[in-house]
Amino acid sequence: MGGQAQQGSDKAAGFTGLILGAILIGSIMYGIVLWTNKQFAGHGAEKKAAAAVSSSLLVG
């Protein structure tokens, strides 16, 4: 009638894209977290050093 042949389902391709997309987004987010932690790694040491200096000035 319409000249269209019966086609198979696209479920497998859809689920593959969903899973690969989730893995890609997850790996990008994990990379951003690692990069951010690397950028702020020295901030904790600076706060501890500043606290130690200020407390030694108050005591001594």
mmCIF file of C-alpha atoms in Angstrom:
data_model
loop_
_atom_site.group_PDB
_atom_site.id
_atom_site.type_symbol
_atom_site.label_atom_id
_atom_site.label_comp_id
_atom_site.label_asym_id
_atom_site.label_seq_id
_atom_site.Cartn_x
_atom_site.Cartn_y
_atom_site.Cartn_z
ATOM 1 C CA MET A 1 0.000 0.000 0.000
ATOM 2 C CA GLY A 2 2.425 2.675 1.192
ATOM 3 C CA GLY A 3 5.457 0.992 -0.314
ATOM 4 C CA GLN A 4 7.272 0.853 3.012
ATOM 5 C CA ALA A 5 9.047 -2.327 4.032
ATOM 6 C CA GLN A 6 8.854 -3.671 7.582
ATOM 7 C CA GLN A 7 11.905 -2.449 9.529
ATOM 8 C CA GLY A 8 13.468 -3.831 12.688
ATOM 9 C CA SER A 9 13.461 -2.208 16.091
ATOM 10 C CA ASP A 10 16.001 0.430 17.110
ATOM 11 C CA LYS A 11 16.006 -0.566 20.797
ATOM 12 C CA ALA A 12 19.530 -1.995 20.714
ATOM 13 C CA ALA A 13 20.978 1.141 19.144
ATOM 14 C CA GLY A 14 19.045 3.337 21.573
ATOM 15 C CA PHE A 15 20.263 1.475 24.647
ATOM 16 C CA THR A 16 23.827 1.420 23.301
ATOM 17 C CA GLY A 17 23.730 5.176 22.827
ATOM 18 C CA LEU A 18 22.246 5.661 26.286
ATOM 19 C CA ILE A 19 24.926 3.556 27.969
ATOM 20 C CA LEU A 20 27.821 5.041 25.990
ATOM 21 C CA GLY A 21 26.498 8.552 26.587
ATOM 22 C CA ALA A 22 26.259 7.916 30.326
ATOM 23 C CA ILE A 23 29.822 6.549 30.386
ATOM 24 C CA LEU A 24 31.082 9.566 28.441
ATOM 25 C CA ILE A 25 29.340 12.086 30.691
ATOM 26 C CA GLY A 26 30.482 10.213 33.806
ATOM 27 C CA SER A 27 34.102 10.171 32.666
ATOM 28 C CA ILE A 28 33.994 13.896 31.840
ATOM 29 C CA MET A 29 32.550 14.665 35.282
ATOM 30 C CA TYR A 30 35.177 12.453 36.971
ATOM 31 C CA GLY A 31 37.913 14.287 35.065
ATOM 32 C CA ILE A 32 36.527 17.652 36.146
ATOM 33 C CA VAL A 33 36.489 16.526 39.793
ATOM 34 C CA LEU A 34 40.110 15.338 39.571
ATOM 35 C CA TRP A 35 41.173 18.576 37.884
ATOM 36 C CA THR A 36 39.342 20.706 40.477
ATOM 37 C CA ASN A 37 40.870 18.772 43.385
ATOM 38 C CA LYS A 38 44.303 19.249 41.835
ATOM 39 C CA GLN A 39 43.720 22.998 41.548
ATOM 40 C CA PHE A 40 42.696 23.331 45.216
ATOM 41 C CA ALA A 41 45.199 20.843 46.676
ATOM 42 C CA GLY A 42 47.411 23.558 48.208
ATOM 43 C CA HIS A 43 44.599 25.540 49.816
ATOM 44 C CA GLY A 44 44.270 23.234 52.831
ATOM 45 C CA ALA A 45 47.998 23.469 53.582
ATOM 46 C CA GLU A 46 47.858 27.273 53.379
ATOM 47 C CA LYS A 47 44.995 27.420 55.887
ATOM 48 C CA LYS A 48 46.806 25.127 58.326
ATOM 49 C CA ALA A 49 50.009 27.173 58.055
ATOM 50 C CA ALA A 50 48.123 30.436 58.568
ATOM 51 C CA ALA A 51 46.323 28.987 61.602
ATOM 52 C CA ALA A 52 49.607 27.786 63.078
ATOM 53 C CA VAL A 53 51.224 31.201 62.614
ATOM 54 C CA SER A 54 48.276 33.060 64.080
ATOM 55 C CA SER A 55 48.028 30.731 67.068
ATOM 56 C CA SER A 56 51.775 31.017 67.747
ATOM 57 C CA LEU A 57 51.493 34.809 67.661
ATOM 58 C CA LEU A 58 48.644 34.723 70.177
ATOM 59 C CA VAL A 59 50.422 32.326 72.535
ATOM 60 C CA GLY A 60 53.939 33.697 72.289
#
